[in-house]
Amino acid sequence: MICPYCGNEMKKGVLAGSVRSLAWKEGDKGPGAIDMIAGIGRLSAAKFKLTHLTMDSYFCKSCKKLIIDTDIH
């Protein structure tokens, strides 16, 4: 996916979280327990109200944007 902000290529990954942590990891599998414990990929802007979540997403390293494709039901 091309970043709509800067035009660079974005990395596909998975956004995953729990009550204490929200992290992003490149690829088709989300961050594992070790990643979450070590804080690898943790998002600093996260606010926690859910007990667990995962979402496919795209990250642009150049402009620090994360895009999540979703639909509201």
PDB file of N, CA and C in Angstrom:
ATOM      1  N   MET A   1       0.841  -1.165   0.000  1.00  0.00           N
ATOM      2  CA  MET A   1       0.000   0.000   0.000  1.00  0.00           C
ATOM      3  C   MET A   1       0.894   1.238   0.000  1.00  0.00           C
ATOM      4  N   ILE A   2       0.500   2.240  -0.742  1.00  0.00           N
ATOM      5  CA  ILE A   2       1.223   3.506  -0.802  1.00  0.00           C
ATOM      6  C   ILE A   2       0.638   4.465   0.234  1.00  0.00           C
ATOM      7  N   CYS A   3       1.488   5.119   0.982  1.00  0.00           N
ATOM      8  CA  CYS A   3       1.058   6.061   2.012  1.00  0.00           C
ATOM      9  C   CYS A   3       0.394   7.273   1.357  1.00  0.00           C
ATOM     10  N   PRO A   4      -0.836   7.596   1.753  1.00  0.00           N
ATOM     11  CA  PRO A   4      -1.519   8.753   1.162  1.00  0.00           C
ATOM     12  C   PRO A   4      -0.948  10.091   1.643  1.00  0.00           C
ATOM     13  N   TYR A   5      -0.098  10.079   2.654  1.00  0.00           N
ATOM     14  CA  TYR A   5       0.477  11.314   3.184  1.00  0.00           C
ATOM     15  C   TYR A   5       1.792  11.681   2.509  1.00  0.00           C
ATOM     16  N   CYS A   6       2.695  10.682   2.332  1.00  0.00           N
ATOM     17  CA  CYS A   6       4.023  10.998   1.790  1.00  0.00           C
ATOM     18  C   CYS A   6       4.347  10.270   0.483  1.00  0.00           C
ATOM     19  N   GLY A   7       3.547   9.258   0.106  1.00  0.00           N
ATOM     20  CA  GLY A   7       3.772   8.538  -1.145  1.00  0.00           C
ATOM     21  C   GLY A   7       4.742   7.374  -1.052  1.00  0.00           C
ATOM     22  N   ASN A   8       5.304   7.092   0.115  1.00  0.00           N
ATOM     23  CA  ASN A   8       6.212   5.958   0.282  1.00  0.00           C
ATOM     24  C   ASN A   8       5.438   4.667   0.500  1.00  0.00           C
ATOM     25  N   GLU A   9       6.126   3.546   0.321  1.00  0.00           N
ATOM     26  CA  GLU A   9       5.515   2.231   0.536  1.00  0.00           C
ATOM     27  C   GLU A   9       5.275   1.997   2.023  1.00  0.00           C
ATOM     28  N   MET A  10       4.100   1.460   2.357  1.00  0.00           N
ATOM     29  CA  MET A  10       3.764   1.154   3.739  1.00  0.00           C
ATOM     30  C   MET A  10       3.976  -0.330   3.992  1.00  0.00           C
ATOM     31  N   LYS A  11       4.269  -0.692   5.245  1.00  0.00           N
ATOM     32  CA  LYS A  11       4.457  -2.087   5.649  1.00  0.00           C
ATOM     33  C   LYS A  11       3.141  -2.628   6.189  1.00  0.00           C
ATOM     34  N   LYS A  12       2.749  -3.842   5.725  1.00  0.00           N
ATOM     35  CA  LYS A  12       1.547  -4.488   6.232  1.00  0.00           C
ATOM     36  C   LYS A  12       1.892  -5.206   7.530  1.00  0.00           C
ATOM     37  N   GLY A  13       0.996  -5.116   8.495  1.00  0.00           N
ATOM     38  CA  GLY A  13       1.217  -5.776   9.772  1.00  0.00           C
ATOM     39  C   GLY A  13      -0.075  -5.965  10.532  1.00  0.00           C
ATOM     40  N   VAL A  14       0.048  -6.329  11.795  1.00  0.00           N
ATOM     41  CA  VAL A  14      -1.103  -6.588  12.651  1.00  0.00           C
ATOM     42  C   VAL A  14      -0.978  -5.744  13.913  1.00  0.00           C
ATOM     43  N   LEU A  15      -2.054  -5.068  14.249  1.00  0.00           N
ATOM     44  CA  LEU A  15      -2.156  -4.314  15.485  1.00  0.00           C
ATOM     45  C   LEU A  15      -2.836  -5.221  16.496  1.00  0.00           C
ATOM     46  N   ALA A  16      -2.237  -5.432  17.652  1.00  0.00           N
ATOM     47  CA  ALA A  16      -2.793  -6.339  18.659  1.00  0.00           C
ATOM     48  C   ALA A  16      -2.653  -5.717  20.035  1.00  0.00           C
ATOM     49  N   GLY A  17      -3.552  -6.096  20.939  1.00  0.00           N
ATOM     50  CA  GLY A  17      -3.452  -5.498  22.252  1.00  0.00           C
ATOM     51  C   GLY A  17      -4.214  -6.231  23.327  1.00  0.00           C
ATOM     52  N   SER A  18      -4.009  -5.748  24.530  1.00  0.00           N
ATOM     53  CA  SER A  18      -4.683  -6.259  25.715  1.00  0.00           C
ATOM     54  C   SER A  18      -4.933  -5.061  26.627  1.00  0.00           C
ATOM     55  N   VAL A  19      -5.297  -5.319  27.841  1.00  0.00           N
ATOM     56  CA  VAL A  19      -5.576  -4.238  28.787  1.00  0.00           C
ATOM     57  C   VAL A  19      -4.338  -3.384  29.050  1.00  0.00           C
ATOM     58  N   ARG A  20      -3.157  -3.963  29.007  1.00  0.00           N
ATOM     59  CA  ARG A  20      -1.937  -3.243  29.381  1.00  0.00           C
ATOM     60  C   ARG A  20      -1.061  -2.778  28.237  1.00  0.00           C
ATOM     61  N   SER A  21      -1.288  -3.270  27.025  1.00  0.00           N
ATOM     62  CA  SER A  21      -0.364  -2.959  25.951  1.00  0.00           C
ATOM     63  C   SER A  21      -1.048  -3.036  24.595  1.00  0.00           C
ATOM     64  N   LEU A  22      -0.606  -2.197  23.678  1.00  0.00           N
ATOM     65  CA  LEU A  22      -1.046  -2.223  22.287  1.00  0.00           C
ATOM     66  C   LEU A  22       0.207  -2.140  21.444  1.00  0.00           C
ATOM     67  N   ALA A  23       0.391  -3.085  20.513  1.00  0.00           N
ATOM     68  CA  ALA A  23       1.624  -3.150  19.728  1.00  0.00           C
ATOM     69  C   ALA A  23       1.307  -3.465  18.274  1.00  0.00           C
ATOM     70  N   TRP A  24       2.250  -3.152  17.394  1.00  0.00           N
ATOM     71  CA  TRP A  24       2.140  -3.435  15.968  1.00  0.00           C
ATOM     72  C   TRP A  24       3.336  -4.262  15.550  1.00  0.00           C
ATOM     73  N   LYS A  25       3.093  -5.255  14.660  1.00  0.00           N
ATOM     74  CA  LYS A  25       4.181  -6.075  14.160  1.00  0.00           C
ATOM     75  C   LYS A  25       3.984  -6.307  12.668  1.00  0.00           C
ATOM     76  N   GLU A  26       5.054  -6.145  11.906  1.00  0.00           N
ATOM     77  CA  GLU A  26       5.013  -6.365  10.464  1.00  0.00           C
ATOM     78  C   GLU A  26       4.729  -7.832  10.164  1.00  0.00           C
ATOM     79  N   GLY A  27       3.953  -8.102   9.102  1.00  0.00           N
ATOM     80  CA  GLY A  27       3.647  -9.460   8.679  1.00  0.00           C
ATOM     81  C   GLY A  27       2.197  -9.824   8.926  1.00  0.00           C
ATOM     82  N   ASP A  28       1.888 -11.123   8.811  1.00  0.00           N
ATOM     83  CA  ASP A  28       0.526 -11.606   8.954  1.00  0.00           C
ATOM     84  C   ASP A  28       0.183 -12.050  10.369  1.00  0.00           C
ATOM     85  N   LYS A  29       1.192 -12.223  11.215  1.00  0.00           N
ATOM     86  CA  LYS A  29       0.957 -12.632  12.599  1.00  0.00           C
ATOM     87  C   LYS A  29       1.223 -11.447  13.511  1.00  0.00           C
ATOM     88  N   GLY A  30       0.398 -11.285  14.501  1.00  0.00           N
ATOM     89  CA  GLY A  30       0.558 -10.176  15.438  1.00  0.00           C
ATOM     90  C   GLY A  30       1.699 -10.411  16.408  1.00  0.00           C
ATOM     91  N   PRO A  31       1.962  -9.428  17.239  1.00  0.00           N
ATOM     92  CA  PRO A  31       3.008  -9.557  18.246  1.00  0.00           C
ATOM     93  C   PRO A  31       2.708 -10.707  19.200  1.00  0.00           C
ATOM     94  N   GLY A  32       3.717 -11.467  19.558  1.00  0.00           N
ATOM     95  CA  GLY A  32       3.560 -12.563  20.507  1.00  0.00           C
ATOM     96  C   GLY A  32       3.673 -12.071  21.936  1.00  0.00           C
ATOM     97  N   ALA A  33       3.521 -12.986  22.870  1.00  0.00           N
ATOM     98  CA  ALA A  33       3.575 -12.643  24.297  1.00  0.00           C
ATOM     99  C   ALA A  33       4.911 -12.012  24.671  1.00  0.00           C
ATOM    100  N   ILE A  34       6.007 -12.531  24.125  1.00  0.00           N
ATOM    101  CA  ILE A  34       7.337 -11.983  24.434  1.00  0.00           C
ATOM    102  C   ILE A  34       7.440 -10.547  23.917  1.00  0.00           C
ATOM    103  N   ASP A  35       6.940 -10.305  22.691  1.00  0.00           N
ATOM    104  CA  ASP A  35       6.955  -8.946  22.144  1.00  0.00           C
ATOM    105  C   ASP A  35       6.182  -7.999  23.060  1.00  0.00           C
ATOM    106  N   MET A  36       4.998  -8.435  23.506  1.00  0.00           N
ATOM    107  CA  MET A  36       4.153  -7.594  24.351  1.00  0.00           C
ATOM    108  C   MET A  36       4.829  -7.308  25.698  1.00  0.00           C
ATOM    109  N   ILE A  37       5.419  -8.332  26.305  1.00  0.00           N
ATOM    110  CA  ILE A  37       6.095  -8.160  27.601  1.00  0.00           C
ATOM    111  C   ILE A  37       7.286  -7.220  27.465  1.00  0.00           C
ATOM    112  N   ALA A  38       8.053  -7.375  26.368  1.00  0.00           N
ATOM    113  CA  ALA A  38       9.251  -6.553  26.158  1.00  0.00           C
ATOM    114  C   ALA A  38       8.923  -5.155  25.647  1.00  0.00           C
ATOM    115  N   GLY A  39       7.662  -4.923  25.258  1.00  0.00           N
ATOM    116  CA  GLY A  39       7.276  -3.609  24.758  1.00  0.00           C
ATOM    117  C   GLY A  39       7.683  -3.379  23.316  1.00  0.00           C
ATOM    118  N   ILE A  40       8.024  -4.438  22.578  1.00  0.00           N
ATOM    119  CA  ILE A  40       8.438  -4.312  21.179  1.00  0.00           C
ATOM    120  C   ILE A  40       7.220  -3.965  20.336  1.00  0.00           C
ATOM    121  N   GLY A  41       7.288  -2.862  19.605  1.00  0.00           N
ATOM    122  CA  GLY A  41       6.207  -2.428  18.737  1.00  0.00           C
ATOM    123  C   GLY A  41       5.089  -1.684  19.452  1.00  0.00           C
ATOM    124  N   ARG A  42       5.264  -1.355  20.723  1.00  0.00           N
ATOM    125  CA  ARG A  42       4.207  -0.700  21.501  1.00  0.00           C
ATOM    126  C   ARG A  42       3.878   0.680  20.933  1.00  0.00           C
ATOM    127  N   LEU A  43       2.605   1.012  20.870  1.00  0.00           N
ATOM    128  CA  LEU A  43       2.150   2.319  20.394  1.00  0.00           C
ATOM    129  C   LEU A  43       1.993   3.265  21.573  1.00  0.00           C
ATOM    130  N   SER A  44       2.613   4.421  21.476  1.00  0.00           N
ATOM    131  CA  SER A  44       2.594   5.367  22.591  1.00  0.00           C
ATOM    132  C   SER A  44       1.258   6.085  22.742  1.00  0.00           C
ATOM    133  N   ALA A  45       0.443   6.174  21.686  1.00  0.00           N
ATOM    134  CA  ALA A  45      -0.814   6.916  21.734  1.00  0.00           C
ATOM    135  C   ALA A  45      -2.000   6.070  22.194  1.00  0.00           C
ATOM    136  N   ALA A  46      -1.779   4.831  22.561  1.00  0.00           N
ATOM    137  CA  ALA A  46      -2.864   3.910  22.890  1.00  0.00           C
ATOM    138  C   ALA A  46      -3.544   4.260  24.203  1.00  0.00           C
ATOM    139  N   LYS A  47      -4.862   4.122  24.191  1.00  0.00           N
ATOM    140  CA  LYS A  47      -5.673   4.236  25.394  1.00  0.00           C
ATOM    141  C   LYS A  47      -6.429   2.917  25.513  1.00  0.00           C
ATOM    142  N   PHE A  48      -6.434   2.304  26.673  1.00  0.00           N
ATOM    143  CA  PHE A  48      -6.930   0.948  26.824  1.00  0.00           C
ATOM    144  C   PHE A  48      -8.281   0.882  27.511  1.00  0.00           C
ATOM    145  N   LYS A  49      -9.222   0.201  26.839  1.00  0.00           N
ATOM    146  CA  LYS A  49     -10.521  -0.091  27.425  1.00  0.00           C
ATOM    147  C   LYS A  49     -10.952  -1.513  27.098  1.00  0.00           C
ATOM    148  N   LEU A  50     -10.321  -2.126  26.140  1.00  0.00           N
ATOM    149  CA  LEU A  50     -10.658  -3.491  25.729  1.00  0.00           C
ATOM    150  C   LEU A  50      -9.723  -4.486  26.409  1.00  0.00           C
ATOM    151  N   THR A  51     -10.170  -5.725  26.507  1.00  0.00           N
ATOM    152  CA  THR A  51      -9.305  -6.744  27.089  1.00  0.00           C
ATOM    153  C   THR A  51      -8.380  -7.366  26.060  1.00  0.00           C
ATOM    154  N   HIS A  52      -8.757  -7.353  24.779  1.00  0.00           N
ATOM    155  CA  HIS A  52      -7.910  -7.933  23.733  1.00  0.00           C
ATOM    156  C   HIS A  52      -8.419  -7.480  22.371  1.00  0.00           C
ATOM    157  N   LEU A  53      -7.502  -7.246  21.424  1.00  0.00           N
ATOM    158  CA  LEU A  53      -7.906  -6.908  20.069  1.00  0.00           C
ATOM    159  C   LEU A  53      -6.787  -7.203  19.087  1.00  0.00           C
ATOM    160  N   THR A  54      -7.155  -7.427  17.819  1.00  0.00           N
ATOM    161  CA  THR A  54      -6.200  -7.492  16.717  1.00  0.00           C
ATOM    162  C   THR A  54      -6.839  -6.837  15.505  1.00  0.00           C
ATOM    163  N   MET A  55      -6.031  -6.141  14.689  1.00  0.00           N
ATOM    164  CA  MET A  55      -6.498  -5.496  13.469  1.00  0.00           C
ATOM    165  C   MET A  55      -5.387  -5.502  12.435  1.00  0.00           C
ATOM    166  N   ASP A  56      -5.709  -5.866  11.197  1.00  0.00           N
ATOM    167  CA  ASP A  56      -4.746  -5.724  10.113  1.00  0.00           C
ATOM    168  C   ASP A  56      -4.557  -4.229   9.861  1.00  0.00           C
ATOM    169  N   SER A  57      -3.334  -3.825   9.572  1.00  0.00           N
ATOM    170  CA  SER A  57      -3.058  -2.405   9.397  1.00  0.00           C
ATOM    171  C   SER A  57      -1.809  -2.208   8.542  1.00  0.00           C
ATOM    172  N   TYR A  58      -1.553  -0.952   8.164  1.00  0.00           N
ATOM    173  CA  TYR A  58      -0.388  -0.584   7.373  1.00  0.00           C
ATOM    174  C   TYR A  58       0.320   0.567   8.072  1.00  0.00           C
ATOM    175  N   PHE A  59       1.673   0.482   8.159  1.00  0.00           N
ATOM    176  CA  PHE A  59       2.467   1.491   8.853  1.00  0.00           C
ATOM    177  C   PHE A  59       3.458   2.133   7.898  1.00  0.00           C
ATOM    178  N   CYS A  60       3.548   3.463   7.936  1.00  0.00           N
ATOM    179  CA  CYS A  60       4.535   4.204   7.152  1.00  0.00           C
ATOM    180  C   CYS A  60       5.621   4.690   8.101  1.00  0.00           C
ATOM    181  N   LYS A  61       6.813   4.157   7.944  1.00  0.00           N
ATOM    182  CA  LYS A  61       7.938   4.531   8.805  1.00  0.00           C
ATOM    183  C   LYS A  61       8.355   5.980   8.561  1.00  0.00           C
ATOM    184  N   SER A  62       8.200   6.462   7.336  1.00  0.00           N
ATOM    185  CA  SER A  62       8.633   7.822   6.998  1.00  0.00           C
ATOM    186  C   SER A  62       7.851   8.898   7.737  1.00  0.00           C
ATOM    187  N   CYS A  63       6.516   8.779   7.730  1.00  0.00           N
ATOM    188  CA  CYS A  63       5.721   9.844   8.352  1.00  0.00           C
ATOM    189  C   CYS A  63       4.991   9.383   9.613  1.00  0.00           C
ATOM    190  N   LYS A  64       5.283   8.151  10.071  1.00  0.00           N
ATOM    191  CA  LYS A  64       4.751   7.629  11.345  1.00  0.00           C
ATOM    192  C   LYS A  64       3.220   7.541  11.363  1.00  0.00           C
ATOM    193  N   LYS A  65       2.618   7.148  10.233  1.00  0.00           N
ATOM    194  CA  LYS A  65       1.165   6.996  10.146  1.00  0.00           C
ATOM    195  C   LYS A  65       0.801   5.519  10.122  1.00  0.00           C
ATOM    196  N   LEU A  66      -0.267   5.174  10.819  1.00  0.00           N
ATOM    197  CA  LEU A  66      -0.803   3.812  10.838  1.00  0.00           C
ATOM    198  C   LEU A  66      -2.208   3.877  10.260  1.00  0.00           C
ATOM    199  N   ILE A  67      -2.483   3.061   9.242  1.00  0.00           N
ATOM    200  CA  ILE A  67      -3.800   3.042   8.595  1.00  0.00           C
ATOM    201  C   ILE A  67      -4.455   1.710   8.860  1.00  0.00           C
ATOM    202  N   ILE A  68      -5.715   1.756   9.292  1.00  0.00           N
ATOM    203  CA  ILE A  68      -6.506   0.566   9.593  1.00  0.00           C
ATOM    204  C   ILE A  68      -7.728   0.585   8.687  1.00  0.00           C
ATOM    205  N   ASP A  69      -7.895  -0.460   7.863  1.00  0.00           N
ATOM    206  CA  ASP A  69      -9.098  -0.596   7.051  1.00  0.00           C
ATOM    207  C   ASP A  69     -10.187  -1.190   7.922  1.00  0.00           C
ATOM    208  N   THR A  70     -11.349  -0.562   7.947  1.00  0.00           N
ATOM    209  CA  THR A  70     -12.429  -1.059   8.789  1.00  0.00           C
ATOM    210  C   THR A  70     -13.787  -0.652   8.234  1.00  0.00           C
ATOM    211  N   ASP A  71     -14.814  -1.190   8.813  1.00  0.00           N
ATOM    212  CA  ASP A  71     -16.190  -0.826   8.520  1.00  0.00           C
ATOM    213  C   ASP A  71     -16.892  -0.691   9.857  1.00  0.00           C
ATOM    214  N   ILE A  72     -17.824   0.190   9.952  1.00  0.00           N
ATOM    215  CA  ILE A  72     -18.584   0.396  11.191  1.00  0.00           C
ATOM    216  C   ILE A  72     -19.950  -0.265  11.026  1.00  0.00           C
ATOM    217  N   HIS A  73     -20.308  -1.158  11.944  1.00  0.00           N
ATOM    218  CA  HIS A  73     -21.601  -1.849  11.874  1.00  0.00           C
ATOM    219  C   HIS A  73     -22.529  -1.325  12.923  1.00  0.00           C
TER     220      HIS A  73
END
